PDB file of C-alpha atoms in Angstrom:
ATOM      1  CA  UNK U   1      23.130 -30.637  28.228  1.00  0.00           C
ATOM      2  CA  UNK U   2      19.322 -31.629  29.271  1.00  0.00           C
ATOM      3  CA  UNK U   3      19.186 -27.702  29.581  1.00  0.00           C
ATOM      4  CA  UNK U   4      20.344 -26.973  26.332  1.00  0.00           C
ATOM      5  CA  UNK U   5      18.128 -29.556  24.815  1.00  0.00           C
ATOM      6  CA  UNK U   6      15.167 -28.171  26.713  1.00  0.00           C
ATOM      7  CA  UNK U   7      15.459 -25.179  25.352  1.00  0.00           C
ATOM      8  CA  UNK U   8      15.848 -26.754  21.852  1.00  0.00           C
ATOM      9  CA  UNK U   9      12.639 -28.072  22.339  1.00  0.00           C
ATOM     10  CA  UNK U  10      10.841 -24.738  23.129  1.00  0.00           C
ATOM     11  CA  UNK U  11      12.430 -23.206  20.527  1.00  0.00           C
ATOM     12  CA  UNK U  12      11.800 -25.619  17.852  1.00  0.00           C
ATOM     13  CA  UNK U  13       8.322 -25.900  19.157  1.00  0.00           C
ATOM     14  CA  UNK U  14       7.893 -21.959  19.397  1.00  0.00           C
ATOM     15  CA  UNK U  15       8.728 -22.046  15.531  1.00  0.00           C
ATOM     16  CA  UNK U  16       6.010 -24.575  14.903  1.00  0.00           C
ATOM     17  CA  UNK U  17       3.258 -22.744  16.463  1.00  0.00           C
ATOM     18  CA  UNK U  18       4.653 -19.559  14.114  1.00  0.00           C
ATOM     19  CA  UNK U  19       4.401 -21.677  10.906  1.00  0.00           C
ATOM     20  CA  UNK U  20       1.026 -23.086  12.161  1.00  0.00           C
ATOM     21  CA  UNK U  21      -0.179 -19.696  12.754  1.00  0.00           C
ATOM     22  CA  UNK U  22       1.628 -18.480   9.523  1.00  0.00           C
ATOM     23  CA  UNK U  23       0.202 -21.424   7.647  1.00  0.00           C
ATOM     24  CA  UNK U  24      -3.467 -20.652   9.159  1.00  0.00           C
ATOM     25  CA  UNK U  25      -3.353 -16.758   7.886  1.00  0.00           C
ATOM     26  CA  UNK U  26      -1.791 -17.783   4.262  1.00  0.00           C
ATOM     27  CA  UNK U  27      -5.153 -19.615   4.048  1.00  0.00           C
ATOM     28  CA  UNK U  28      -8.019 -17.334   5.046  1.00  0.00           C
ATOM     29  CA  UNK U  29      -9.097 -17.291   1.705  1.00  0.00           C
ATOM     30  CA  UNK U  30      -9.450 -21.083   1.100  1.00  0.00           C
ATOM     31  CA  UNK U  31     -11.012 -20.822   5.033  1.00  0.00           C
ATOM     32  CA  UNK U  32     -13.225 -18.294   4.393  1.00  0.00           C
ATOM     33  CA  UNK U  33     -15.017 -20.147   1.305  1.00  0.00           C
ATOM     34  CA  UNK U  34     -15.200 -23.094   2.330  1.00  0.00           C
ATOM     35  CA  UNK U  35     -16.867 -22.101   5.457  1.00  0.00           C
ATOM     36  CA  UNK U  36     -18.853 -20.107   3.551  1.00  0.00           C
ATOM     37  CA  UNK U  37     -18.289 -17.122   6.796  1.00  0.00           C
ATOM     38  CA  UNK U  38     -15.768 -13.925   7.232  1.00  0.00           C
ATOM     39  CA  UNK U  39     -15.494 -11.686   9.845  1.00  0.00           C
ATOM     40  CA  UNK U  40     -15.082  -8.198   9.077  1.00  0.00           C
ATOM     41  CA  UNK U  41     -13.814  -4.942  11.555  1.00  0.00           C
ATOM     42  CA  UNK U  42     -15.368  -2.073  11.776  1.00  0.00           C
ATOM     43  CA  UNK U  43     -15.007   1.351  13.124  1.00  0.00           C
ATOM     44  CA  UNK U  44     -18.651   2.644  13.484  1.00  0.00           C
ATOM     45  CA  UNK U  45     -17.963   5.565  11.701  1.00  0.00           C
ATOM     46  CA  UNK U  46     -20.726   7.219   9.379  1.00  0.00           C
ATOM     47  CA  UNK U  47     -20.387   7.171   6.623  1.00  0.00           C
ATOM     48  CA  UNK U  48     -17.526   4.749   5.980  1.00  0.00           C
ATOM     49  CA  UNK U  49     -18.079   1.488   8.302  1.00  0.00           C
ATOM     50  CA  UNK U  50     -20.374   1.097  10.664  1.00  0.00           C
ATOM     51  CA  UNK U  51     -23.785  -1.223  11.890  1.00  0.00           C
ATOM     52  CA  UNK U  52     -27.391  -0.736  11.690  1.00  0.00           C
ATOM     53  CA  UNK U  53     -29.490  -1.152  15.470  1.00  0.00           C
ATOM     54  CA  UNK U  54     -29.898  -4.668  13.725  1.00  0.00           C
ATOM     55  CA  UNK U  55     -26.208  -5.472  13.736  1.00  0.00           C
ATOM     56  CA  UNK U  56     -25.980  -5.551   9.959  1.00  0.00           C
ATOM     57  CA  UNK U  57     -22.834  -4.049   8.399  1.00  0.00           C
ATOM     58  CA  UNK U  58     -23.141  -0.685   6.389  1.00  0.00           C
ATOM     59  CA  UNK U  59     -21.278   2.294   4.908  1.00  0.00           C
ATOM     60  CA  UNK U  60     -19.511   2.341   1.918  1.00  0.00           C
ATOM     61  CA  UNK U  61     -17.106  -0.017   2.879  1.00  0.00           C
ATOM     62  CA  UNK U  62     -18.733  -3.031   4.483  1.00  0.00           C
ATOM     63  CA  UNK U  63     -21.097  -3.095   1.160  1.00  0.00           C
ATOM     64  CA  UNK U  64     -18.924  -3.049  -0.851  1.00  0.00           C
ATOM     65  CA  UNK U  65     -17.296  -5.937   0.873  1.00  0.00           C
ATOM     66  CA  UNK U  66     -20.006  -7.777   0.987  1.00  0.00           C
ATOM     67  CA  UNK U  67     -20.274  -7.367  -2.270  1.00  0.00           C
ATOM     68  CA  UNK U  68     -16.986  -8.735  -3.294  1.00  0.00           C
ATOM     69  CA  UNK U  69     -17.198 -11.544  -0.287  1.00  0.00           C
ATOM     70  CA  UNK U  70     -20.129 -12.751  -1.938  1.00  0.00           C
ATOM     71  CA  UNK U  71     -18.750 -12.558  -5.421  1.00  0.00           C
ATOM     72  CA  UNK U  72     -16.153 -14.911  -3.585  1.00  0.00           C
ATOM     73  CA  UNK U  73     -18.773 -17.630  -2.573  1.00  0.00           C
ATOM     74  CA  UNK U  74     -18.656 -16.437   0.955  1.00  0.00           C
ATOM     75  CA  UNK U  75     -22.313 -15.143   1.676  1.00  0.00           C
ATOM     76  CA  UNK U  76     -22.043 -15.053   5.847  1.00  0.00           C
ATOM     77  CA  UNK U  77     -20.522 -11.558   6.451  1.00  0.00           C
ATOM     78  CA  UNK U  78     -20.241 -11.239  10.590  1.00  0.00           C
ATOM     79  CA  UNK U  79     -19.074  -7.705  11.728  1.00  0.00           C
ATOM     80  CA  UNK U  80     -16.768  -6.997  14.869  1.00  0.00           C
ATOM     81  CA  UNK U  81     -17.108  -3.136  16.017  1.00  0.00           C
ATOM     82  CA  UNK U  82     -14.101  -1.656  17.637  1.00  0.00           C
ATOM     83  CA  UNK U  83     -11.978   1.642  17.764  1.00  0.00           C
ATOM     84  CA  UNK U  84     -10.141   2.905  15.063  1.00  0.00           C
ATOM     85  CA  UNK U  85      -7.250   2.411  17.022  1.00  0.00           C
ATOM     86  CA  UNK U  86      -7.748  -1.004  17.664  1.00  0.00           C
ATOM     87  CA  UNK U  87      -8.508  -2.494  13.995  1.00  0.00           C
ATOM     88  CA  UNK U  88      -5.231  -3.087  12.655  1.00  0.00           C
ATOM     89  CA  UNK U  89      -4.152  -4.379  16.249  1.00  0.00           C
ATOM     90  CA  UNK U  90      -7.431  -6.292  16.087  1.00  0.00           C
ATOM     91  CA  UNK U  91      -6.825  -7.830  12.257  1.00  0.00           C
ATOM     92  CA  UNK U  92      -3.533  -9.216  12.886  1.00  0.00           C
ATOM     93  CA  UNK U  93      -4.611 -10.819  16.338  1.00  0.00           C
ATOM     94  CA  UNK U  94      -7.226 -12.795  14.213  1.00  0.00           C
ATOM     95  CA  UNK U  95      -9.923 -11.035  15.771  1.00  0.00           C
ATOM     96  CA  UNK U  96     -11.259 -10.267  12.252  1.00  0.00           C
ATOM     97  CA  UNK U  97     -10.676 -11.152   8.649  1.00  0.00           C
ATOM     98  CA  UNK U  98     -10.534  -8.253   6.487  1.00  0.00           C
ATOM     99  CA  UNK U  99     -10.551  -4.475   7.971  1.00  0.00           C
ATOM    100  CA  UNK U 100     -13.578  -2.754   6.091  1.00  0.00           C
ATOM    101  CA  UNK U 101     -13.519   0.653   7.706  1.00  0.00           C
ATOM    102  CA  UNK U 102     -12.339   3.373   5.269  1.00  0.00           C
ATOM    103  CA  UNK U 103      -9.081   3.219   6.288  1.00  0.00           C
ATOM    104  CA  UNK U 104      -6.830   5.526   4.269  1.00  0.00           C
ATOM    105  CA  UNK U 105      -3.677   3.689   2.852  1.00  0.00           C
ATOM    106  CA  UNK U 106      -0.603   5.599   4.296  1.00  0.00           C
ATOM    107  CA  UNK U 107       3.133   4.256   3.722  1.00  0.00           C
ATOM    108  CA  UNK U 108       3.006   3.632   7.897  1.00  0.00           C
ATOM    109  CA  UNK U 109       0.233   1.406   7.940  1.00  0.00           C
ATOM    110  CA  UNK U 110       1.595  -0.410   4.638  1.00  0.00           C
ATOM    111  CA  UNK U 111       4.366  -1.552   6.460  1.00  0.00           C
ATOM    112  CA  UNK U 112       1.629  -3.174   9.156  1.00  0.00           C
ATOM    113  CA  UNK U 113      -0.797  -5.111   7.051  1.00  0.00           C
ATOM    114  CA  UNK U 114      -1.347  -5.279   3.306  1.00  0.00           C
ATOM    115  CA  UNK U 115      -4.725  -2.696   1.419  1.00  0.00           C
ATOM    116  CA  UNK U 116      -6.090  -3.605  -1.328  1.00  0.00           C
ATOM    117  CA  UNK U 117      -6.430  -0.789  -4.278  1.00  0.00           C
ATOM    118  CA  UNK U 118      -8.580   2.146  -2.798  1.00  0.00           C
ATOM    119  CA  UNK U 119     -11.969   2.308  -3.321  1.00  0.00           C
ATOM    120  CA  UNK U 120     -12.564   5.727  -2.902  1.00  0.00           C
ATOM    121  CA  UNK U 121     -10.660   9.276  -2.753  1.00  0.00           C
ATOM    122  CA  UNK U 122     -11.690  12.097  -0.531  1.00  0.00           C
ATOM    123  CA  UNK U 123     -10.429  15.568  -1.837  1.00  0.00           C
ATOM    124  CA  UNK U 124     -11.267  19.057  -1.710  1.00  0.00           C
ATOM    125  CA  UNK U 125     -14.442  20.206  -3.169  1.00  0.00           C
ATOM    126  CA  UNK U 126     -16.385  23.389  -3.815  1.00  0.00           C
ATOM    127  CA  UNK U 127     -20.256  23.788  -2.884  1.00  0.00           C
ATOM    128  CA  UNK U 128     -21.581  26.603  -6.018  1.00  0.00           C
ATOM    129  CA  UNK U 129     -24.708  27.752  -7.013  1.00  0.00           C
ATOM    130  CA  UNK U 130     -26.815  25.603 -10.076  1.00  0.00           C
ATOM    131  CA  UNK U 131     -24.717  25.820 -12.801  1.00  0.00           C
ATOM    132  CA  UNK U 132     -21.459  27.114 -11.599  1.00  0.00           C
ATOM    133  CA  UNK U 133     -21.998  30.437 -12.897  1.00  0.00           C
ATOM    134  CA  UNK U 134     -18.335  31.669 -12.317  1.00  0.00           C
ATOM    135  CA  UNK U 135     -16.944  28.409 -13.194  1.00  0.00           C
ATOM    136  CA  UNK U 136     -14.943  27.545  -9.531  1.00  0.00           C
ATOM    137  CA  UNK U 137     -13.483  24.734 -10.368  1.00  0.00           C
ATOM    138  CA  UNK U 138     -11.049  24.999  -8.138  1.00  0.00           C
ATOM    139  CA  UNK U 139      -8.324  27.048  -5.904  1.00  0.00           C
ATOM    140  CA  UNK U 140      -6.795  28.220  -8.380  1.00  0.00           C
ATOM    141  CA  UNK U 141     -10.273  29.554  -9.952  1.00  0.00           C
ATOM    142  CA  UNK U 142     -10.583  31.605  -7.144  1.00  0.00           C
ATOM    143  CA  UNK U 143      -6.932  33.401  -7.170  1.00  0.00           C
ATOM    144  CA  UNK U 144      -7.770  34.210 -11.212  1.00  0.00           C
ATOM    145  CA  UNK U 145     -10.996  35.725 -10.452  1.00  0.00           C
ATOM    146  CA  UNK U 146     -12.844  38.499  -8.375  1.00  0.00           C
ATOM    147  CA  UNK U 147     -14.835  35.914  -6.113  1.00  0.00           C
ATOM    148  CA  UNK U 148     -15.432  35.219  -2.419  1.00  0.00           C
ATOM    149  CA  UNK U 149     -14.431  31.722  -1.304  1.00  0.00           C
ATOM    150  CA  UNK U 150     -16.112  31.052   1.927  1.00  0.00           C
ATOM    151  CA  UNK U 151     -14.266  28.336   4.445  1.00  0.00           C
ATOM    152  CA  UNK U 152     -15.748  27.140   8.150  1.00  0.00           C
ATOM    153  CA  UNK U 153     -13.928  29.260  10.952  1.00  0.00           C
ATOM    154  CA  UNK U 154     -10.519  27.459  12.338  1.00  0.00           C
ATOM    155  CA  UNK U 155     -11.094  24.511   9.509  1.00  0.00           C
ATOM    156  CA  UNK U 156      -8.161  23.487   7.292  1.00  0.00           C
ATOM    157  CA  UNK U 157      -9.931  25.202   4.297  1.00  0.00           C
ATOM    158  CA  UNK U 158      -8.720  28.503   6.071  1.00  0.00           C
ATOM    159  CA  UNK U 159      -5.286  27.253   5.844  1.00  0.00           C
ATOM    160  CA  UNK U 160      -5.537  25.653   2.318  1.00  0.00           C
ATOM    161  CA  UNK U 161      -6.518  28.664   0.915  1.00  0.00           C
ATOM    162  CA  UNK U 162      -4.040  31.108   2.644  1.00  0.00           C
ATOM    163  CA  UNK U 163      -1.002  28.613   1.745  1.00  0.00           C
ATOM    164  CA  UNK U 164      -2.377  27.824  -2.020  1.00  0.00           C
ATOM    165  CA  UNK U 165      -1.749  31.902  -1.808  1.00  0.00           C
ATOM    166  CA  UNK U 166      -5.582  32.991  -1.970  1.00  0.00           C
ATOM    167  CA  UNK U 167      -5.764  36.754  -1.061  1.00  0.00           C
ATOM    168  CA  UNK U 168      -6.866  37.119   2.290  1.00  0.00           C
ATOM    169  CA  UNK U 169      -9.620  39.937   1.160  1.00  0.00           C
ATOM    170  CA  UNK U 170     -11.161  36.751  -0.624  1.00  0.00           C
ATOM    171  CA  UNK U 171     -11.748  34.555   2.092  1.00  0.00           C
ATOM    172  CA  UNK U 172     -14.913  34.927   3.663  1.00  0.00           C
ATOM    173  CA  UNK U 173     -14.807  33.005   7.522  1.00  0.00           C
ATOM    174  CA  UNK U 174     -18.221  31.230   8.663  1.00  0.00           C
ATOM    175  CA  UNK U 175     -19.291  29.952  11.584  1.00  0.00           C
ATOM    176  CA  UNK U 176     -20.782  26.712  10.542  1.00  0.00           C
ATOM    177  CA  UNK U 177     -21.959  24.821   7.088  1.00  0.00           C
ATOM    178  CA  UNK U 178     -25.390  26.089   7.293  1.00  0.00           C
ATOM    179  CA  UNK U 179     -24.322  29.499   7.415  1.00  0.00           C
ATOM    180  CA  UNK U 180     -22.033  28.613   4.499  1.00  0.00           C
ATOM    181  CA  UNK U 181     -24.600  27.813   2.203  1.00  0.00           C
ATOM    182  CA  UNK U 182     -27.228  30.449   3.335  1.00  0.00           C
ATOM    183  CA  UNK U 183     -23.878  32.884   2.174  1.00  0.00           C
ATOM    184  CA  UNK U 184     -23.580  31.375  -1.225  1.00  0.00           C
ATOM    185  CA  UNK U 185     -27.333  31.691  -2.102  1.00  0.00           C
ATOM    186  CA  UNK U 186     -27.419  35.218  -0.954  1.00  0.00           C
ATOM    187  CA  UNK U 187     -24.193  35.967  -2.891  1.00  0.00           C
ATOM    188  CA  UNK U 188     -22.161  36.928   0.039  1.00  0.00           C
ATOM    189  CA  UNK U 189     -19.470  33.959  -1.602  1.00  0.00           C
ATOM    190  CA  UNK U 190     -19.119  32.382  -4.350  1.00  0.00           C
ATOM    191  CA  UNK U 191     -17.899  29.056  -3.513  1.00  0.00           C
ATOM    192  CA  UNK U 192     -17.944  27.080  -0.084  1.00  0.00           C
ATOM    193  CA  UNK U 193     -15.167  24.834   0.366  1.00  0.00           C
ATOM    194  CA  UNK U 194     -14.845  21.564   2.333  1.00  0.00           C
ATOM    195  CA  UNK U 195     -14.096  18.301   1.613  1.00  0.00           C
ATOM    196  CA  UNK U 196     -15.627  16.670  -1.530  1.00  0.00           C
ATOM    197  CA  UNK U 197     -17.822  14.180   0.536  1.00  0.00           C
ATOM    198  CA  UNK U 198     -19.207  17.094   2.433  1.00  0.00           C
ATOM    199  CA  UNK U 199     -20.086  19.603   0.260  1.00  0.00           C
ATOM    200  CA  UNK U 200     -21.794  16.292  -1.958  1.00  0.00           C
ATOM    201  CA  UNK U 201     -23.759  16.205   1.063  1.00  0.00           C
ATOM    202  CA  UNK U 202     -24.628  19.312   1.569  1.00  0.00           C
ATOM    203  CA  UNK U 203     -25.469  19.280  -2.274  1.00  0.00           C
ATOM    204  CA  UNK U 204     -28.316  16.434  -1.617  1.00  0.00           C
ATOM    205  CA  UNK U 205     -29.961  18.675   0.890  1.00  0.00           C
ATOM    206  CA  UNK U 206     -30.426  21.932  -1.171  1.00  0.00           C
ATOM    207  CA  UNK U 207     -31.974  21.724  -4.805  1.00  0.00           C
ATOM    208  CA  UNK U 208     -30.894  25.526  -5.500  1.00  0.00           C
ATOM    209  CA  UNK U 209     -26.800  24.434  -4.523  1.00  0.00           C
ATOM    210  CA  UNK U 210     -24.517  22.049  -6.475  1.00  0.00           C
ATOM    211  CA  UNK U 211     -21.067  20.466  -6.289  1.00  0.00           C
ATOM    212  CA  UNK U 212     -18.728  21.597  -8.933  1.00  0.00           C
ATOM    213  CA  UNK U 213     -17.468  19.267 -11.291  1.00  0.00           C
ATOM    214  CA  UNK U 214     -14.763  18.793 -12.471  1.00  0.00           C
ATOM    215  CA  UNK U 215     -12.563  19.706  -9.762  1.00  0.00           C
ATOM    216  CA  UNK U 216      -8.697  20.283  -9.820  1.00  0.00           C
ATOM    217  CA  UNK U 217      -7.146  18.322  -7.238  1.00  0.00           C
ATOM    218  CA  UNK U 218      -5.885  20.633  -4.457  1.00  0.00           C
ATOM    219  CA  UNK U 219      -1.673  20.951  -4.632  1.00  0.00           C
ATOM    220  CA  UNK U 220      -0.048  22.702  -1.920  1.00  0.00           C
ATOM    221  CA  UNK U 221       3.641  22.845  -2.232  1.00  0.00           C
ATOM    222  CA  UNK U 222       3.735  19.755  -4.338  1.00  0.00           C
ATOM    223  CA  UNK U 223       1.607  17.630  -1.961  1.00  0.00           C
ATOM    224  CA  UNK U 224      -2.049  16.530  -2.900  1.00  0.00           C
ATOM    225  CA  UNK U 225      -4.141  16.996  -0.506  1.00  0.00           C
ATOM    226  CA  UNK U 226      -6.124  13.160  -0.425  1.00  0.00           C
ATOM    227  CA  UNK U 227      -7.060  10.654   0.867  1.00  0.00           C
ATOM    228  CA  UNK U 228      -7.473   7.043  -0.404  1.00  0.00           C
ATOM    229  CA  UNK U 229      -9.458   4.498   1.662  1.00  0.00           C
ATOM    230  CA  UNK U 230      -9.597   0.794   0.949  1.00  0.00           C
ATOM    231  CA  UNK U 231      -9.511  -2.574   2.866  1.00  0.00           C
ATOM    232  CA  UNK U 232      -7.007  -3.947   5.035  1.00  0.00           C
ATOM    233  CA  UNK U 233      -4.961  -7.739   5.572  1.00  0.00           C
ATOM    234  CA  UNK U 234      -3.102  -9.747   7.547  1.00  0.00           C
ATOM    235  CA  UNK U 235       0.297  -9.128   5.929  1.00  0.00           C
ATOM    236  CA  UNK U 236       0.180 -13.019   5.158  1.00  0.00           C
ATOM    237  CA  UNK U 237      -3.253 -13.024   3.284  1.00  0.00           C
ATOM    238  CA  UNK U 238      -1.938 -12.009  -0.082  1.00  0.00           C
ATOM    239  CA  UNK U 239      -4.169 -14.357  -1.948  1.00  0.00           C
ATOM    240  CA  UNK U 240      -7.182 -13.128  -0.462  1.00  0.00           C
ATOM    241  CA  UNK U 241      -5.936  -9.662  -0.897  1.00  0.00           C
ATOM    242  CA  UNK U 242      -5.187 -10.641  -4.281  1.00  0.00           C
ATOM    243  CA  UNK U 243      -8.438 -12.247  -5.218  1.00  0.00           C
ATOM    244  CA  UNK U 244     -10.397  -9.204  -3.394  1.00  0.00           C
ATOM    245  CA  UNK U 245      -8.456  -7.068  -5.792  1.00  0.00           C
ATOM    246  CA  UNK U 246      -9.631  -8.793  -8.805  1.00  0.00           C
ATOM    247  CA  UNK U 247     -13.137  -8.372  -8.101  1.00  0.00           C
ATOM    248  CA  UNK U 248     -12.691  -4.450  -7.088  1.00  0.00           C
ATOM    249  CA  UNK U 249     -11.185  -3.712 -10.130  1.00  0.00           C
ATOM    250  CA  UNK U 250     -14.165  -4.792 -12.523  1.00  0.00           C
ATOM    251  CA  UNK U 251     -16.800  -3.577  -9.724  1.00  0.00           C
ATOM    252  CA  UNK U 252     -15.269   0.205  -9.001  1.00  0.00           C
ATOM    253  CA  UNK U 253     -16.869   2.832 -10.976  1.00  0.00           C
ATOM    254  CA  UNK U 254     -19.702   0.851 -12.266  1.00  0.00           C
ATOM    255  CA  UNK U 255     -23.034   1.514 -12.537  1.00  0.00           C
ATOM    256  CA  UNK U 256     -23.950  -0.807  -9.165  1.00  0.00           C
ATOM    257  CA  UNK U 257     -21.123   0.018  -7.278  1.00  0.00           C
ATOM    258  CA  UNK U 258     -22.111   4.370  -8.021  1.00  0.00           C
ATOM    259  CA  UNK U 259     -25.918   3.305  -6.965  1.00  0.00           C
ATOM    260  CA  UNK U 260     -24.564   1.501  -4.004  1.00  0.00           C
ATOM    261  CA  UNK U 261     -22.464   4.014  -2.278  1.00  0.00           C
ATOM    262  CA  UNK U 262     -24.337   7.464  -3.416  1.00  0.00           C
ATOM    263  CA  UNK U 263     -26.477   6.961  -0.345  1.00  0.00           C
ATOM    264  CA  UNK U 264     -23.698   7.764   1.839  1.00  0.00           C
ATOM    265  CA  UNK U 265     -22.243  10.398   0.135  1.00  0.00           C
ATOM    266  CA  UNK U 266     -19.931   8.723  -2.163  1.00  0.00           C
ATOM    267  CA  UNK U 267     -19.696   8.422  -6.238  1.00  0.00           C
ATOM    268  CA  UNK U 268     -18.149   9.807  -9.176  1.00  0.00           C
ATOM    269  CA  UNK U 269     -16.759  12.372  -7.429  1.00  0.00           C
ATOM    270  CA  UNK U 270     -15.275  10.174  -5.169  1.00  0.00           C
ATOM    271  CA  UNK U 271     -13.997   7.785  -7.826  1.00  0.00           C
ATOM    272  CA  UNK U 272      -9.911   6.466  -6.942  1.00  0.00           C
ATOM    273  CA  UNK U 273      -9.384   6.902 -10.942  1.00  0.00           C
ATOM    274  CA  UNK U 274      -6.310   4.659 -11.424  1.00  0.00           C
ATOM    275  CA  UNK U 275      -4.673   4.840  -8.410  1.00  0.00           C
ATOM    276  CA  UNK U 276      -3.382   1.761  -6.721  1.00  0.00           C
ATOM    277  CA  UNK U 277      -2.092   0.665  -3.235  1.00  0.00           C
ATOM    278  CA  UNK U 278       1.528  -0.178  -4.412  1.00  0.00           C
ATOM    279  CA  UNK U 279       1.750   3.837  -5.260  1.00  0.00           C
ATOM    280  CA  UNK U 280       0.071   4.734  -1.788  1.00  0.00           C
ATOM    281  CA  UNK U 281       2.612   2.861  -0.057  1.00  0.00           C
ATOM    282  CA  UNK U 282       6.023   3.920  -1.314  1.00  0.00           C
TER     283      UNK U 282
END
């Protein structure tokens, strides 16, 4: 009997601790503003999260959650480093309070931690001369039309294009992005492809060299091929999730937030449009 009990006890106070510890996450956000200090994780990964040699958080993420932190009353923003691996591991051991790394919202991580609507969407893209003189705006531009679409050698482009059904006389293999671009200013291609955030950059170097917009999304055999990054929670934190949301939604695409992120590649061509987490999830 005293056995039995015993192990009433530790049962009884093994379910405590969980609704302490339950109790505790359900209120980071009242925690969090009334201390007036969160803790965010971080991958150090340029451009999306990382720290300045001063141990201040940037990338697109991280300022944008300061952003919304502070729009929360919570103005001390700490930042933990770790490996990718090791953030949501890291969130839901209460090392930090709010994953701010990038992460893309896949249906397997859903079922780990809650995301708040993305903040960004990373896509194809096509690198063109000023003007877009043959009007690539996307794939499907370049099966309809007698162009050269130039891709990195062994990158996914390569295989993009030869599944979207690209003729392989119009694929032009290079050995790195700088040879790329010195192609499509000689006229050796007519489009460079990458991913959007890339070939923005590349854009920003190169005054002669633009980024074509608009851009059809890139569909191979029904699947898009993107990404959408936003910022991760302890699976209990719904109301800060929630109240995070609130602020994203009237603070994405705005003039500030555009001005904010450009500087590390991001922007309108980057822009989530209406896409939400929910829909990332299923």
């Amino acid at each position: 009997m005293k056995k039995i009990f015993g192990k009433f006890i530790i049962s009884l106070m093994s379910f405590s601790a969980a609704l302490l510890t339950f109790s505790v996450s359900a209120n980071t956000l009242d925690k969090i503003q009334s201390e007036g200090a969160v803790t965010i994780g971080v991958a150090n990964e340029v451009p999306y999260g990382y720290t300045t040699p001063d141990g201040k958080p940037a990338g697109e993420a991280p300022s944008i959650a300061v952003h919304v932190l502070n729009d929360l009353g919570v103005d001390n923003v700490n930042v933990v480093v770790t490996e990718f691996g090791s953030l949501i591991p890291g969130l839901r051991a209460g090392r930090f309070d709010v994953i701010a790394a990038g992460m893309y919202i896949t249906p397997k991580r859903c079922k780990q931690i809650l995301f708040s609507n993305p903040t960004y969407s990373i896509g194809e893209g096509f690198l063109v001369k000023n003007g877009n003189p043959q009007a690539l705006n996307g794939y499907d531009s370049i099966d309809v039309n007698d162009v050269k679409l130039g891709v990195m050698s062994g990158s996914v482009e390569y295989g993009y294009a030869r599944d979207f059904g690209i003729a392989m006389n119009k694929i032009v293999t290079l050995p790195d992005y700088p040879s790329g671009v010195a192609a499509l200013k000689s006229g050796r291609i007519d489009a460079l492809a990458g991913t959007s955030l890339t070939m923005a950059s590349l854009a920003q170097k190169d005054d002669r060299v633009e980024l074509a917009q608009p851009f059809t999304p890139l569909m191979i055999k029904g699947e898009s091929i993107k990404g959408y990054g936003g910022f991760g929670f302890r699976p209990a934190d719904t109301a800060l999730r929630d109240a995070f949301n609130e602020n994203l939604t009237v603070f994405i695409d705005t003039k500030e937030h555009i001005a904010m992120v450009e500087p590390y590649g991001f922007g309108k061509h980057t822009s989530p449009g209406g896409m939400t987490a929910k829909e990332l999830c299923q």
